[in-house]
Amino acid sequence: MAATGFDPPSSASSDSDGYDEHVFFRDIPEEDENLDDYNYRMSLIHPTPPPSRPTSAAGSEYDLLAVLLSTPSFESCLALENSSRQRTTSMSKTGKSSTKKLSAESILQSKTRTIYTAGRPPWYNKAGEQVEPFVIGICGGSASGKTTVATKIIESLNVPWVTLLSMDSFYRVLNEEQHKKAAQNEYNFDHPDAFDFELLLPTLQRLKEGKKVDVPIYNFVTHSRETRTKPMYGANVIIFEGILAFHNPQVLELLDMKVFVDTDADVRLARRLKRDILARGRDLEGVIKQYVNMVKPAFSTFIAPSMVHADIIVPRGGENCVAIDLIVQHIHSQLQARGFKLRPTLAQSYAGQPLPEALALLPETPQIKGLHTFIRNKDTSRDEFIFYSKRLIRLVIEFALSLLPFKVSFQTAWYILFYIELFWSLLTCAESGIHSIAYAFPNVKIVTSAVDPEINENFYVIPGIGNFGDRYFGTEPTITVTGGSIKATAGGSCLSRVETKEASPV
Ligand SMILES: Nc1ncnc2c1ncn2[C@@H]1O[C@H](COP(=O)(O)OP(=O)(O)O)[C@@H](O)[C@H]1O
Ligand SMILES: O=c1ccn([C@@H]2O[C@H](COP(=O)(O)O)[C@@H](O)[C@H]2O)c(=O)[nH]1
């Protein structure tokens, strides 16, 4: 672990794996202990509106929306929206099938809100069944790079919900005598007795069950637990790292994949010296004394022998991109097998079905065709891509606004903003995406300038655009091979997210 007063990292999230973070489905009884957990997640998505109305038009769009959310008119609209919301399938003006069924299970009722959803929380599969997260244990000597490896795995995984639990959070509370020893670098923090396995085990168990836990926050400078704790939540992937991660047989049982970070002792000592002096308030003599008397012997007695449990050994730690890439690929296949990875399924789910009624397509004028010609050309420069995309986006938004049922009046601005929430405006959209949105948000109008029948195995719209976001923001991963060395750029921390774009002759 690298930081002083370690604040245990909680969940990393991203939204690029086909999960919709606005879509949660959970059957929560009123008194459910997990309701707070749920409300916490929902509050991240729909932050509580500020109480007062912004005083001037200079308020941000967010402020305006927040005010809208708190206005009675919004709430009555929401109630209307809620009361009429239905799960629908295959609707089309032209289509024969027009099944509409009320979906009681998509209503979440808490004391304060009614929330509609046709989806699921991230740790449920497509059928709404709870799926166990994939738990990875990372073991290795002190300063071997366990945290660095965990962080790189999280970065490369690109999975919406990952929880990182560090064994460092479970150091026991010391008594006065032990504190004195610790101050003289004579307390053995590397012996298994230094860890509170009685708390660690149920914490990991609960996380694996998808429940909320409160994790102690350990302060390396004072060798003590802070009074506050850090809430953590179930996830798709849980990473548990620590010097004795493989020591306790019951903890070992919970680990689906065991990774050992194997870094040379001299490298570990050098890193530890630097870290403990800079970040953990130690001095040179103290660090060396502790290392020689306790850290090194404990490594030989407890840590090195636990390497036998490892499924994967990562020499050198975080710089070993090949090993991290292998781990990431394995996790992806495990998530796929558990039904977490819904995107490929969703991409195939609606093949051949008529487009939903919720779709409003811009008329295909020569101007729209022309703009699409530019942005679908793979050779269009990024500047031009942005320029033409913005023009197209503007037309889509204008078209969406023209569909709004409002009268021009003083209050119009407020209502426009409200209705934008009910529109999903897209520059272009694949058929499968339109169906997925229409299914998850039946009352939302989808406005787009083009419908693409196909996406490829990377979920790229065909033809031409590739990943719109990557092209727009200039984050397309590339790899160049020059003189036998490989250079990965733009988000390619490790090779899993890097594609071969160009291989120059060697
Ligand atoms: N490959 C690396 N090169 C240089 N420094 C590193 C490398 N990996 C880790 N470190 C540094 O070494 C220290 C310990 O790394 P960390 O990942 O926290 O190890 P651990 O979790 O095993 O204690 C940190 O200060 C970190 O920045
Ligand atoms: O109060 C403390 C608690 C722990 N340590 C040392 O920390 C390492 C474990 O942390 P890593 O992040 O895995 O390096 C362990 O070797 C303990 O000796 C400490 O010095 N003081």
XYZ file of C-alpha atoms in Angstrom, residues 15-459:
445
model
C -20.036 2.731 -17.689
C -18.685 1.284 -20.814
C -19.659 -2.316 -20.535
C -23.229 -2.211 -21.526
C -24.540 -1.620 -18.040
C -26.676 1.378 -17.648
C -25.896 3.056 -14.403
C -29.306 4.678 -14.374
C -30.946 1.319 -14.377
C -31.179 -0.519 -11.111
C -33.495 -3.274 -10.091
C -33.533 -4.509 -6.604
C -36.319 -6.044 -4.590
C -35.901 -4.075 -1.382
C -38.196 -4.444 1.601
C -38.731 -1.253 3.608
C -36.497 -2.327 6.459
C -33.842 -3.939 4.339
C -30.417 -3.337 5.826
C -29.132 -2.753 2.345
C -31.512 0.104 1.652
C -28.911 2.622 2.748
C -26.479 0.991 0.403
C -29.032 1.220 -2.339
C -29.945 4.803 -1.545
C -26.289 5.669 -1.482
C -25.829 4.297 -4.973
C -28.962 6.017 -6.184
C -27.808 9.274 -4.659
C -24.643 9.026 -6.694
C -26.726 8.757 -9.790
C -29.478 11.207 -8.901
C -27.845 13.632 -6.492
C -30.228 15.234 -4.047
C -31.299 18.590 -5.437
C -30.072 21.667 -3.607
C -32.843 23.278 -1.552
C -32.803 26.753 -3.044
C -33.470 27.976 -6.524
C -30.554 29.606 -8.330
C -30.913 33.360 -8.281
C -29.767 34.090 -11.811
C -29.672 32.585 -15.219
C -25.962 32.078 -14.643
C -26.749 28.902 -12.670
C -25.380 25.798 -14.313
C -27.541 23.375 -16.222
C -27.074 21.009 -13.331
C -28.416 23.615 -10.907
C -31.420 24.181 -13.079
C -32.160 20.506 -13.284
C -31.697 20.202 -9.568
C -34.278 22.900 -9.024
C -36.614 21.184 -11.427
C -36.223 17.985 -9.520
C -37.337 19.762 -6.387
C -40.330 21.565 -7.889
C -43.842 20.271 -7.272
C -44.519 20.353 -11.009
C -41.636 18.031 -11.623
C -42.822 15.665 -8.947
C -46.331 15.569 -10.336
C -44.910 14.913 -13.790
C -42.807 12.165 -12.318
C -45.827 10.661 -10.630
C -47.614 10.706 -13.977
C -44.613 9.154 -15.602
C -44.416 6.546 -12.882
C -48.062 5.651 -12.946
C -48.018 5.016 -16.649
C -44.675 3.301 -16.965
C -44.794 -0.108 -18.513
C -42.336 -2.630 -19.708
C -42.864 -3.029 -23.390
C -41.595 -5.260 -26.099
C -41.439 -5.012 -29.878
C -43.491 -1.983 -30.616
C -43.673 -0.580 -34.056
C -46.145 1.249 -36.182
C -45.567 -1.331 -38.817
C -44.822 -4.306 -36.620
C -47.436 -6.947 -35.921
C -46.419 -7.604 -32.361
C -47.464 -5.021 -29.824
C -47.128 -6.606 -26.430
C -47.353 -4.312 -23.433
C -47.310 -5.706 -19.942
C -47.262 -3.959 -16.653
C -44.106 -4.734 -14.789
C -44.673 -4.529 -11.051
C -41.194 -5.809 -10.329
C -39.688 -2.764 -11.975
C -40.993 -0.468 -9.228
C -38.787 0.320 -6.273
C -40.499 1.915 -3.335
C -38.482 3.368 -0.508
C -39.735 5.626 2.274
C -38.874 8.697 0.273
C -39.068 7.754 -3.375
C -40.601 5.626 -6.032
C -38.072 4.592 -8.609
C -38.851 2.941 -11.869
C -36.483 0.569 -13.502
C -36.617 -2.257 -15.926
C -32.977 -3.048 -15.354
C -30.823 -4.493 -12.643
C -28.101 -3.463 -10.237
C -24.604 -4.281 -11.400
C -24.237 -7.516 -9.527
C -27.340 -9.132 -11.008
C -27.419 -11.039 -14.281
C -29.767 -10.462 -17.198
C -32.464 -12.608 -15.618
C -32.304 -10.514 -12.434
C -30.630 -13.252 -10.400
C -27.904 -12.286 -7.981
C -24.499 -13.366 -9.192
C -21.475 -13.819 -6.975
C -18.716 -11.368 -7.703
C -15.371 -12.622 -8.895
C -12.913 -12.346 -6.005
C -9.210 -11.964 -6.698
C -6.623 -12.296 -3.946
C -3.291 -10.534 -4.436
C -0.493 -11.603 -2.120
C 3.190 -10.657 -2.001
C 5.871 -9.132 0.179
C 5.657 -5.613 1.502
C 6.140 -3.044 -1.291
C 6.169 -5.786 -3.917
C 3.589 -3.820 -5.888
C 0.331 -5.495 -4.823
C -1.631 -2.242 -4.780
C -0.061 -1.155 -8.045
C -1.006 -4.446 -9.699
C -4.544 -4.187 -8.298
C -4.885 -0.654 -9.641
C -3.613 -1.646 -13.072
C -6.016 -4.566 -13.190
C -8.876 -2.217 -12.338
C -7.779 0.271 -14.997
C -7.459 -2.360 -17.697
C -10.594 -4.257 -16.705
C -12.919 -1.443 -17.606
C -15.717 -3.028 -15.598
C -18.322 -0.831 -13.936
C -18.050 -2.010 -10.361
C -14.830 -3.102 -8.722
C -14.103 -3.028 -4.998
C -10.542 -3.019 -3.699
C -10.136 -4.273 -0.152
C -6.730 -3.999 1.505
C -5.563 -6.218 4.320
C -3.843 -3.153 5.767
C -7.289 -1.987 6.913
C -7.458 -4.939 9.282
C -4.451 -4.336 11.510
C -5.448 -4.989 15.103
C -5.981 -2.173 17.576
C -2.813 -2.015 19.695
C -2.679 -1.714 23.475
C -0.397 0.794 25.187
C 2.547 -1.558 25.473
C 2.256 -2.594 21.835
C 2.108 1.057 20.833
C 5.388 1.702 22.647
C 6.974 -1.208 20.801
C 5.615 0.046 17.480
C 7.123 3.482 18.136
C 10.527 1.810 18.560
C 10.014 -0.322 15.440
C 9.826 -3.427 17.579
C 6.216 -4.494 17.069
C 5.829 -7.264 14.523
C 3.318 -6.015 11.963
C 4.288 -8.830 9.630
C 3.166 -11.707 11.856
C -0.334 -13.147 11.265
C -1.278 -12.241 14.852
C -1.061 -8.574 13.906
C -4.174 -8.923 11.725
C -7.805 -8.948 12.837
C -8.911 -12.008 10.872
C -12.097 -12.157 13.000
C -13.208 -8.948 11.316
C -11.528 -9.487 7.975
C -13.228 -12.817 7.203
C -16.875 -11.729 7.690
C -16.127 -8.477 5.866
C -14.918 -10.313 2.788
C -17.758 -12.807 3.096
C -20.373 -10.058 3.195
C -18.810 -8.280 0.240
C -18.911 -11.511 -1.706
C -22.626 -11.736 -0.888
C -23.095 -8.274 -2.390
C -23.701 -6.609 0.972
C -22.467 -3.336 2.349
C -19.571 -3.395 4.814
C -17.870 -0.775 6.940
C -14.122 -1.093 6.580
C -11.766 0.283 9.226
C -9.367 2.993 8.138
C -5.820 2.319 9.315
C -3.295 5.029 9.996
C 0.306 3.892 9.414
C 1.767 6.925 11.133
C -0.053 6.425 14.419
C -0.348 2.622 14.037
C -4.018 2.850 14.869
C -7.518 2.642 13.460
C -9.249 5.907 12.800
C -12.611 6.488 14.407
C -14.433 6.691 11.091
C -14.885 3.727 8.770
C -15.254 3.513 5.021
C -18.404 1.987 3.533
C -17.815 -0.505 0.733
C -20.230 -2.316 -1.475
C -20.619 -5.511 -3.411
C -19.329 -5.387 -6.964
C -18.738 -7.392 -10.104
C -15.125 -7.865 -9.106
C -13.603 -7.702 -5.630
C -9.844 -7.433 -5.238
C -8.396 -8.319 -1.877
C -4.697 -7.567 -1.400
C -2.271 -7.992 1.450
C 1.006 -9.504 2.640
C -0.857 -12.429 4.233
C -3.759 -12.636 1.797
C -3.221 -16.391 1.437
C -2.567 -17.134 5.106
C -6.035 -17.882 6.450
C -7.627 -21.035 4.942
C -11.156 -19.584 5.209
C -10.111 -16.415 3.400
C -8.357 -18.550 0.816
C -11.648 -20.380 0.223
C -13.306 -17.097 -0.775
C -10.746 -16.292 -3.449
C -11.661 -17.271 -6.998
C -8.280 -16.326 -8.380
C -4.996 -16.048 -6.507
C -2.217 -13.820 -7.736
C 1.232 -13.636 -6.144
C 3.358 -10.578 -6.844
C 6.976 -11.697 -6.812
C 9.415 -8.804 -6.653
C 13.092 -9.058 -5.705
C 13.824 -8.445 -2.030
C 16.270 -5.613 -2.751
C 13.720 -3.824 -4.926
C 11.105 -4.255 -2.217
C 13.468 -2.880 0.424
C 14.361 0.112 -1.733
C 10.697 0.889 -2.391
C 9.801 0.390 1.228
C 12.533 2.699 2.447
C 11.352 5.434 0.148
C 7.667 4.935 0.911
C 7.959 4.538 4.671
C 10.154 7.607 5.025
C 8.126 9.783 2.654
C 4.624 8.567 3.375
C 4.547 6.685 6.650
C 6.547 9.040 8.864
C 9.546 6.749 9.514
C 13.300 7.296 9.628
C 16.017 5.356 7.848
C 17.325 3.466 10.882
C 13.827 2.515 12.022
C 12.813 1.161 8.631
C 15.978 -0.916 8.358
C 15.646 -2.206 11.931
C 12.030 -3.281 11.330
C 12.927 -4.794 7.976
C 15.830 -6.893 9.248
C 14.152 -8.068 12.464
C 10.591 -8.642 11.327
C 9.690 -7.889 7.711
C 12.357 -10.096 6.148
C 11.936 -13.108 8.500
C 8.122 -12.951 8.181
C 8.477 -12.961 4.411
C 10.488 -16.187 4.553
C 8.250 -17.841 7.163
C 4.756 -16.832 6.092
C 4.620 -15.003 2.783
C 6.998 -16.820 0.423
C 5.579 -20.280 1.344
C 2.046 -19.071 0.547
C 3.118 -18.707 -3.087
C 2.082 -22.363 -3.549
C -1.542 -21.258 -3.493
C -1.108 -18.857 -6.399
C -2.798 -19.444 -9.745
C -0.645 -16.761 -11.313
C 2.731 -15.411 -10.241
C 3.514 -11.904 -11.421
C 7.251 -11.230 -11.432
C 8.194 -7.564 -10.885
C 4.662 -6.370 -10.150
C 2.937 -3.439 -11.794
C 5.324 -3.049 -14.697
C 4.524 -6.578 -15.893
C 1.879 -5.653 -18.447
C 1.822 -9.087 -20.045
C 0.884 -10.768 -16.764
C -1.699 -8.086 -15.971
C -3.165 -8.512 -19.425
C -3.511 -12.265 -18.877
C -5.219 -11.704 -15.543
C -7.586 -9.174 -17.071
C -8.498 -11.549 -19.903
C -9.160 -14.321 -17.413
C -11.395 -12.069 -15.311
C -13.326 -11.037 -18.414
C -13.980 -14.642 -19.343
C -15.067 -15.386 -15.766
C -17.458 -12.433 -15.779
C -18.817 -13.585 -19.103
C -19.380 -17.076 -17.704
C -21.205 -15.621 -14.692
C -23.544 -13.607 -16.871
C -22.177 -10.225 -15.851
C -21.175 -9.194 -19.325
C -24.470 -8.333 -20.885
C -23.347 -6.198 -23.775
C -22.704 -9.005 -26.288
C -26.040 -10.583 -25.318
C -27.886 -7.300 -25.646
C -26.208 -6.646 -28.986
C -27.762 -9.861 -30.352
C -31.048 -9.774 -28.413
C -33.224 -7.805 -30.782
C -31.986 -8.913 -34.174
C -34.708 -8.668 -36.812
C -37.251 -6.944 -34.577
C -39.058 -3.845 -35.812
C -37.735 -0.583 -34.438
C -39.542 0.724 -31.366
C -42.166 3.463 -31.560
C -40.086 5.561 -29.214
C -37.651 6.259 -32.027
C -37.759 9.590 -33.866
C -35.375 9.723 -36.802
C -34.227 12.989 -38.354
C -35.355 13.382 -41.980
C -32.533 12.273 -44.258
C -31.768 15.603 -45.937
C -28.708 16.156 -48.166
C -27.183 18.123 -45.267
C -27.519 15.177 -42.853
C -26.194 12.764 -45.484
C -23.224 15.018 -46.082
C -22.389 15.318 -42.394
C -22.594 11.548 -41.997
C -20.306 11.092 -44.970
C -17.628 13.108 -43.196
C -17.880 11.496 -39.788
C -18.021 7.988 -41.220
C -14.848 8.491 -43.190
C -12.036 6.850 -41.224
C -9.586 9.370 -42.724
C -11.474 12.417 -41.462
C -9.139 14.306 -39.128
C -10.132 14.694 -35.494
C -10.697 18.440 -35.821
C -13.062 17.901 -38.723
C -14.675 14.975 -36.970
C -15.462 17.199 -33.986
C -16.630 20.050 -36.205
C -19.071 17.923 -38.227
C -20.191 15.942 -35.179
C -21.096 19.154 -33.381
C -23.158 20.312 -36.323
C -24.970 17.007 -36.402
C -25.494 17.007 -32.648
C -26.978 20.479 -32.897
C -29.456 19.311 -35.538
C -30.412 16.311 -33.418
C -30.984 18.472 -30.338
C -32.993 21.008 -32.348
C -35.091 18.215 -33.767
C -35.632 16.792 -30.282
C -36.684 20.227 -29.017
C -39.096 20.622 -31.910
C -40.899 17.522 -30.682
C -41.486 18.986 -27.252
C -45.073 19.661 -26.256
C -44.623 23.114 -24.761
C -46.010 26.573 -25.143
C -43.741 29.598 -25.121
C -44.186 31.331 -21.798
C -42.115 32.674 -18.942
C -41.769 29.200 -17.453
C -40.846 27.514 -20.705
C -37.159 27.286 -19.943
C -37.823 25.174 -16.908
C -40.019 22.786 -18.797
C -37.597 22.457 -21.680
C -34.978 21.270 -19.260
C -37.390 18.870 -17.682
C -38.295 17.308 -20.993
C -34.680 16.944 -22.025
C -34.475 14.395 -19.245
C -37.075 12.386 -21.121
C -35.271 12.519 -24.420
C -32.345 10.434 -25.375
C -30.658 12.285 -28.172
C -28.064 10.428 -30.120
C -26.007 11.336 -33.071
C -26.255 7.820 -34.380
C -27.335 4.591 -32.810
C -27.140 0.896 -33.552
C -30.443 -0.959 -33.769
C -29.582 -3.114 -30.782
C -28.824 0.025 -28.750
C -32.173 1.583 -29.632
C -33.992 -1.567 -28.547
C -32.024 -1.730 -25.302
C -32.783 1.896 -24.425
C -36.434 1.534 -25.385
C -36.702 -1.532 -23.191
C -35.035 0.048 -20.201
C -36.769 3.434 -20.552
C -40.105 2.758 -22.257
C -41.363 6.328 -21.941
C -38.261 8.005 -23.241
C -38.254 9.305 -26.784
C -35.101 8.400 -28.665
C -33.967 10.955 -31.211
C -31.177 10.186 -33.616
C -29.892 11.152 -37.034
C -29.126 7.619 -38.236
C -29.803 4.023 -37.328
C -27.034 1.584 -37.962
C -28.107 -1.991 -38.488
C -24.801 -3.497 -37.452
C -22.059 -3.280 -34.863
C -18.949 -5.387 -34.968
C -17.427 -7.585 -32.258
C -15.909 -4.483 -30.614
C -19.379 -2.869 -30.574
